[in-house]
């Protein structure tokens, strides 16, 4: 659920719902969503809110029936067409749980199209809980006004990532590279960042050998892994993405 806003809220609450939205559709909310709207936001029958399903844009809906544990919405009209985000993916070596959560939340806010966990030699995290990361992305999307969710992929190996063609692979290399400010260009792009301990020398050589790889520098300081991922993504959005 989104964070609790100042009371009374200045804008309508936004809620992600599963299932396809459309004019006249009726949507059954689950207990957590009903609790959020009824008890946290103190909304009852007739109240308006904004909804999105991740595909069809943003819709104005109204609470048609409010029970203690259930709620039904009736969908009225489209308020925004589905958004388009720049074709930029973030391939990141998962770090510890909290920084990974933070990375997913912020990357969603920044407008990333796809998140790909990449397991590298020095990746400490053994497992990635995709469902948890999807929930975090949904909450971030509800908060920041996104109507299309980033897709969050199953973890891949570095070799699998390097076999993806047709996209420029901006490799954040703490060992040096072209400054990000001049390297980033519009077009299908993947940003790759390493784990807490960095890439091994073998991995760096393999990445640099890929024909689509562009090693980039994120400045003179060594950034924490999650800072590097978000700094690179924010820079990309400013230089070649939708901040321009
Ligand atoms: N252990 C490494 C070291 O001490 O050299 C540091 C790894 S850093 C914490 C984690 C990842 O962030 C790196 O693998 C790289 O992808 C990225 N990174 C951090 N600082 C960077 C910089 N100044 N330029 C490019 N990439 C950077």
Short mmCIF file of C-alpha atoms and ligand atoms in Angstrom, two decimals:
data_model
loop_
_atom_site.label_atom_id
_atom_site.label_comp_id
_atom_site.label_asym_id
_atom_site.label_seq_id
_atom_site.Cartn_x
_atom_site.Cartn_y
_atom_site.Cartn_z
CA UNK A 1 0.00 0.00 0.00
CA UNK A 2 1.17 3.59 -0.47
CA UNK A 3 2.37 5.55 2.54
CA UNK A 4 -0.22 7.34 4.65
CA UNK A 5 -0.55 10.88 3.26
CA UNK A 6 -1.08 14.08 5.22
CA UNK A 7 -4.71 14.40 6.29
CA UNK A 8 -6.87 15.43 4.51
CA UNK A 9 -5.12 14.19 1.34
CA UNK A 10 -4.63 16.77 -1.41
CA UNK A 11 -4.84 14.24 -4.21
CA UNK A 12 -6.90 11.13 -4.87
CA UNK A 13 -5.42 7.85 -3.63
CA UNK A 14 -3.94 5.64 -6.36
CA UNK A 15 -4.28 1.89 -6.23
CA UNK A 16 -2.90 -0.90 -8.38
CA UNK A 17 -5.52 -3.57 -9.05
CA UNK A 18 -5.14 -7.00 -10.60
CA UNK A 19 -7.32 -7.71 -13.62
CA UNK A 20 -8.14 -5.53 -16.58
CA UNK A 21 -9.76 -2.12 -16.01
CA UNK A 22 -12.26 -0.51 -18.38
CA UNK A 23 -15.27 1.76 -18.40
CA UNK A 24 -18.06 0.26 -16.28
CA UNK A 25 -15.86 -2.53 -14.87
CA UNK A 26 -16.47 -3.67 -11.27
CA UNK A 27 -13.38 -4.51 -9.25
CA UNK A 28 -13.30 -6.54 -6.04
CA UNK A 29 -10.54 -5.43 -3.72
CA UNK A 30 -8.70 -7.78 -1.43
CA UNK A 31 -8.81 -7.41 2.36
CA UNK A 32 -5.54 -5.43 2.56
CA UNK A 33 -6.67 -2.93 -0.06
CA UNK A 34 -10.13 -2.62 1.52
CA UNK A 35 -8.48 -2.01 4.89
CA UNK A 36 -6.18 0.62 3.38
CA UNK A 37 -9.01 2.55 1.74
CA UNK A 38 -11.58 2.11 4.51
CA UNK A 39 -9.54 2.31 7.70
CA UNK A 40 -6.35 4.13 6.75
CA UNK A 41 -7.73 6.57 4.18
CA UNK A 42 -11.18 6.63 5.82
CA UNK A 43 -12.99 6.44 2.49
CA UNK A 44 -16.53 5.07 2.20
CA UNK A 45 -19.11 4.44 -0.48
CA UNK A 46 -19.15 7.08 -3.19
CA UNK A 47 -15.51 8.16 -2.64
CA UNK A 48 -13.33 8.55 -5.71
CA UNK A 49 -9.86 7.14 -6.31
CA UNK A 50 -7.48 6.46 -9.16
CA UNK A 51 -6.68 2.93 -10.24
CA UNK A 52 -4.33 1.28 -12.72
CA UNK A 53 -3.75 -2.29 -13.80
CA UNK A 54 -0.26 -1.91 -15.26
CA UNK A 55 -1.47 -2.04 -18.86
CA UNK A 56 -4.49 0.09 -19.66
CA UNK A 57 -3.56 3.50 -18.20
CA UNK A 58 -5.10 5.21 -15.19
CA UNK A 59 -8.81 5.14 -14.40
CA UNK A 60 -11.11 7.12 -12.13
CA UNK A 61 -13.08 4.73 -9.95
CA UNK A 62 -15.63 5.07 -7.17
CA UNK A 63 -16.26 2.90 -4.13
CA UNK A 64 -19.53 1.15 -4.94
CA UNK A 65 -19.75 -1.10 -1.89
CA UNK A 66 -17.73 -0.92 1.30
CA UNK A 67 -17.70 -3.75 3.81
CA UNK A 68 -15.36 -4.42 6.72
CA UNK A 69 -13.10 -6.75 4.77
CA UNK A 70 -14.27 -6.29 1.21
CA UNK A 71 -14.79 -3.44 -1.13
CA UNK A 72 -16.07 -3.13 -4.68
CA UNK A 73 -15.05 -0.35 -7.03
CA UNK A 74 -16.89 0.75 -10.10
CA UNK A 75 -14.63 2.11 -12.82
CA UNK A 76 -15.82 5.32 -14.48
CA UNK A 77 -13.42 6.80 -17.02
CA UNK A 78 -9.86 6.83 -18.31
CA UNK A 79 -7.87 9.69 -16.78
CA UNK A 80 -4.50 8.96 -18.43
CA UNK A 81 -3.35 6.83 -21.33
CA UNK A 82 -0.75 4.14 -20.49
CA UNK A 83 2.61 5.83 -19.94
CA UNK A 84 5.66 5.16 -22.03
CA UNK A 85 9.03 5.00 -20.33
CA UNK A 86 12.47 5.12 -22.00
CA UNK A 87 13.73 1.73 -23.15
CA UNK A 88 16.29 1.41 -20.38
CA UNK A 89 16.84 -1.72 -18.30
CA UNK A 90 18.82 -1.96 -15.08
CA UNK A 91 20.84 -5.15 -14.71
CA UNK A 92 22.17 -5.13 -11.16
CA UNK A 93 23.99 -7.58 -8.95
CA UNK A 94 21.62 -8.05 -5.98
CA UNK A 95 22.99 -6.71 -2.72
CA UNK A 96 21.67 -7.22 0.83
CA UNK A 97 17.92 -7.15 1.39
CA UNK A 98 17.34 -3.54 2.45
CA UNK A 99 19.55 -1.91 -0.19
CA UNK A 100 18.00 -4.15 -2.87
CA UNK A 101 14.51 -3.09 -1.74
CA UNK A 102 15.64 0.53 -1.89
CA UNK A 103 17.13 0.05 -5.34
CA UNK A 104 13.88 -1.44 -6.72
CA UNK A 105 11.73 1.29 -5.18
CA UNK A 106 13.89 4.13 -6.50
CA UNK A 107 14.46 2.60 -9.94
CA UNK A 108 10.69 2.28 -10.31
CA UNK A 109 10.26 5.95 -9.41
CA UNK A 110 12.95 6.87 -11.91
CA UNK A 111 11.05 5.12 -14.70
CA UNK A 112 13.08 1.98 -15.36
CA UNK A 113 11.44 -0.35 -17.90
CA UNK A 114 12.94 -3.62 -16.66
CA UNK A 115 14.95 -4.81 -13.68
CA UNK A 116 17.24 -7.82 -14.10
CA UNK A 117 19.07 -9.30 -11.10
CA UNK A 118 22.45 -10.60 -12.30
CA UNK A 119 24.28 -13.22 -10.25
CA UNK A 120 28.03 -12.57 -10.37
CA UNK A 121 31.03 -14.24 -8.69
CA UNK A 122 31.01 -11.85 -5.75
CA UNK A 123 27.24 -11.52 -5.36
CA UNK A 124 26.52 -12.13 -1.68
CA UNK A 125 22.73 -12.50 -1.95
CA UNK A 126 21.92 -16.14 -2.65
CA UNK A 127 18.26 -15.71 -3.46
CA UNK A 128 16.09 -12.95 -4.83
CA UNK A 129 12.49 -12.81 -3.64
CA UNK A 130 10.77 -11.69 -6.80
CA UNK A 131 7.31 -11.45 -5.24
CA UNK A 132 8.62 -9.12 -2.56
CA UNK A 133 10.38 -6.95 -5.16
CA UNK A 134 7.19 -6.84 -7.25
CA UNK A 135 5.22 -5.62 -4.22
CA UNK A 136 7.81 -2.90 -3.65
CA UNK A 137 7.60 -1.84 -7.30
CA UNK A 138 3.78 -1.69 -7.11
CA UNK A 139 3.90 0.52 -4.01
CA UNK A 140 6.43 2.82 -5.66
CA UNK A 141 4.28 3.01 -8.81
CA UNK A 142 1.18 3.85 -6.74
CA UNK A 143 3.11 6.61 -5.04
CA UNK A 144 4.88 8.21 -7.99
CA UNK A 145 2.09 8.15 -10.57
CA UNK A 146 3.35 5.37 -12.84
CA UNK A 147 0.65 3.44 -14.63
CA UNK A 148 2.89 0.76 -16.17
CA UNK A 149 4.96 -1.39 -13.81
CA UNK A 150 8.58 -2.25 -14.53
CA UNK A 151 8.98 -5.92 -15.29
CA UNK A 152 11.16 -7.71 -12.75
CA UNK A 153 12.96 -10.67 -14.27
CA UNK A 154 14.18 -13.94 -12.82
CA UNK A 155 17.88 -13.71 -11.90
CA UNK A 156 20.28 -14.43 -14.77
CA UNK A 157 23.97 -15.24 -14.89
CA UNK A 158 26.41 -12.69 -16.24
CA UNK A 159 26.97 -14.94 -19.28
CA UNK A 160 23.23 -14.95 -20.02
CA UNK A 161 23.08 -11.19 -19.76
CA UNK A 162 26.04 -10.81 -22.11
CA UNK A 163 24.30 -12.96 -24.71
CA UNK A 164 21.46 -10.39 -25.04
CA UNK A 165 21.83 -8.57 -28.33
CA UNK A 166 20.38 -5.43 -29.81
CA UNK A 167 20.92 -3.14 -26.84
CA UNK A 168 23.80 -0.95 -25.76
CA UNK A 169 25.23 -2.33 -22.53
CA UNK A 170 26.48 0.51 -20.34
CA UNK A 171 28.85 -1.20 -17.95
CA UNK A 172 29.48 0.83 -14.78
CA UNK A 173 33.17 0.10 -14.32
CA UNK A 174 34.79 1.50 -11.20
CA UNK A 175 38.10 0.85 -12.94
CA UNK A 176 37.37 3.65 -15.41
CA UNK A 177 35.53 4.26 -18.64
CA UNK A 178 33.96 7.01 -20.70
CA UNK A 179 32.28 9.59 -18.45
CA UNK A 180 28.60 8.71 -18.19
CA UNK A 181 27.66 12.25 -19.24
CA UNK A 182 29.10 11.78 -22.72
CA UNK A 183 28.52 8.02 -23.04
CA UNK A 184 24.78 7.76 -22.54
CA UNK A 185 22.77 7.93 -25.77
CA UNK A 186 19.12 7.42 -26.62
CA UNK A 187 18.10 3.96 -27.82
CA UNK A 188 17.58 0.52 -26.30
CA UNK A 189 19.96 0.47 -23.35
CA UNK A 190 20.93 -1.73 -20.43
CA UNK A 191 22.88 -0.39 -17.46
CA UNK A 192 24.98 -3.00 -15.65
CA UNK A 193 26.28 -2.50 -12.11
CA UNK A 194 28.22 -4.86 -9.88
CA UNK A 195 27.94 -6.21 -6.32
CA UNK A 196 29.45 -4.86 -3.08
CA UNK A 197 32.82 -6.43 -3.91
CA UNK A 198 32.78 -5.38 -7.56
CA UNK A 199 33.31 -7.60 -10.62
CA UNK A 200 36.27 -9.97 -10.77
CA UNK A 201 38.99 -9.23 -13.32
CA UNK A 202 37.72 -12.11 -15.48
CA UNK A 203 34.20 -10.74 -15.40
CA UNK A 204 35.40 -7.25 -16.28
CA UNK A 205 37.32 -8.63 -19.25
CA UNK A 206 34.31 -10.66 -20.42
CA UNK A 207 32.01 -7.65 -20.19
CA UNK A 208 34.48 -5.38 -21.96
CA UNK A 209 34.86 -7.98 -24.73
CA UNK A 210 31.12 -7.89 -25.53
CA UNK A 211 30.58 -5.99 -28.80
CA UNK A 212 27.70 -3.95 -27.34
CA UNK A 213 29.48 -2.99 -24.09
CA UNK A 214 30.39 0.62 -23.32
CA UNK A 215 32.36 0.91 -20.05
CA UNK A 216 31.30 4.07 -18.23
CA UNK A 217 32.65 5.94 -15.26
CA UNK A 218 30.35 7.38 -12.62
CA UNK A 219 32.96 9.81 -11.34
CA UNK A 220 36.05 9.71 -9.19
CA UNK A 221 34.57 8.12 -6.07
CA UNK A 222 33.73 4.45 -5.48
CA UNK A 223 29.99 4.36 -4.97
CA UNK A 224 28.14 1.70 -3.02
CA UNK A 225 26.56 -0.81 -5.36
CA UNK A 226 23.00 0.48 -4.91
CA UNK A 227 24.12 4.11 -5.17
CA UNK A 228 25.96 3.32 -8.41
CA UNK A 229 22.87 1.64 -9.93
CA UNK A 230 20.60 4.58 -9.14
CA UNK A 231 23.16 7.27 -9.96
CA UNK A 232 23.65 5.65 -13.37
CA UNK A 233 19.91 5.36 -13.97
CA UNK A 234 19.21 8.96 -12.90
CA UNK A 235 22.06 10.22 -15.10
CA UNK A 236 20.71 8.21 -18.02
CA UNK A 237 17.23 9.71 -17.57
CA UNK A 238 18.69 13.22 -17.45
CA UNK A 239 20.96 12.78 -20.48
CA UNK A 240 19.11 10.37 -22.76
CA UNK A 241 15.81 9.56 -21.06
CA UNK A 242 12.61 11.40 -20.22
CA UNK A 243 14.02 14.23 -18.11
CA UNK A 244 15.25 16.01 -21.19
N1 LIG B 1 34.94 -3.39 -4.41
C1 LIG B 1 35.07 -2.46 -5.45
C2 LIG B 1 36.32 -1.65 -5.25
O1 LIG B 1 36.63 -1.41 -4.10
O2 LIG B 1 36.89 -1.24 -6.24
C3 LIG B 1 33.87 -1.53 -5.43
C4 LIG B 1 32.64 -2.08 -6.02
S1 LIG B 1 31.32 -0.90 -6.01
C5 LIG B 1 30.92 -0.86 -4.33
C6 LIG B 1 29.99 -1.76 -6.72
C7 LIG B 1 29.69 -1.47 -8.17
O3 LIG B 1 29.29 -0.12 -8.33
C8 LIG B 1 30.84 -1.63 -9.12
O4 LIG B 1 31.00 -2.98 -9.52
C9 LIG B 1 30.44 -0.75 -10.28
O5 LIG B 1 29.55 -1.39 -11.15
C10 LIG B 1 29.73 0.39 -9.57
N2 LIG B 1 30.55 1.57 -9.30
C11 LIG B 1 30.84 2.10 -8.09
N3 LIG B 1 31.53 3.25 -8.23
C12 LIG B 1 31.68 3.45 -9.57
C13 LIG B 1 32.30 4.47 -10.36
N4 LIG B 1 32.92 5.53 -9.79
N5 LIG B 1 32.24 4.35 -11.70
C14 LIG B 1 31.64 3.30 -12.29
N6 LIG B 1 31.03 2.31 -11.60
C15 LIG B 1 31.04 2.39 -10.26
#
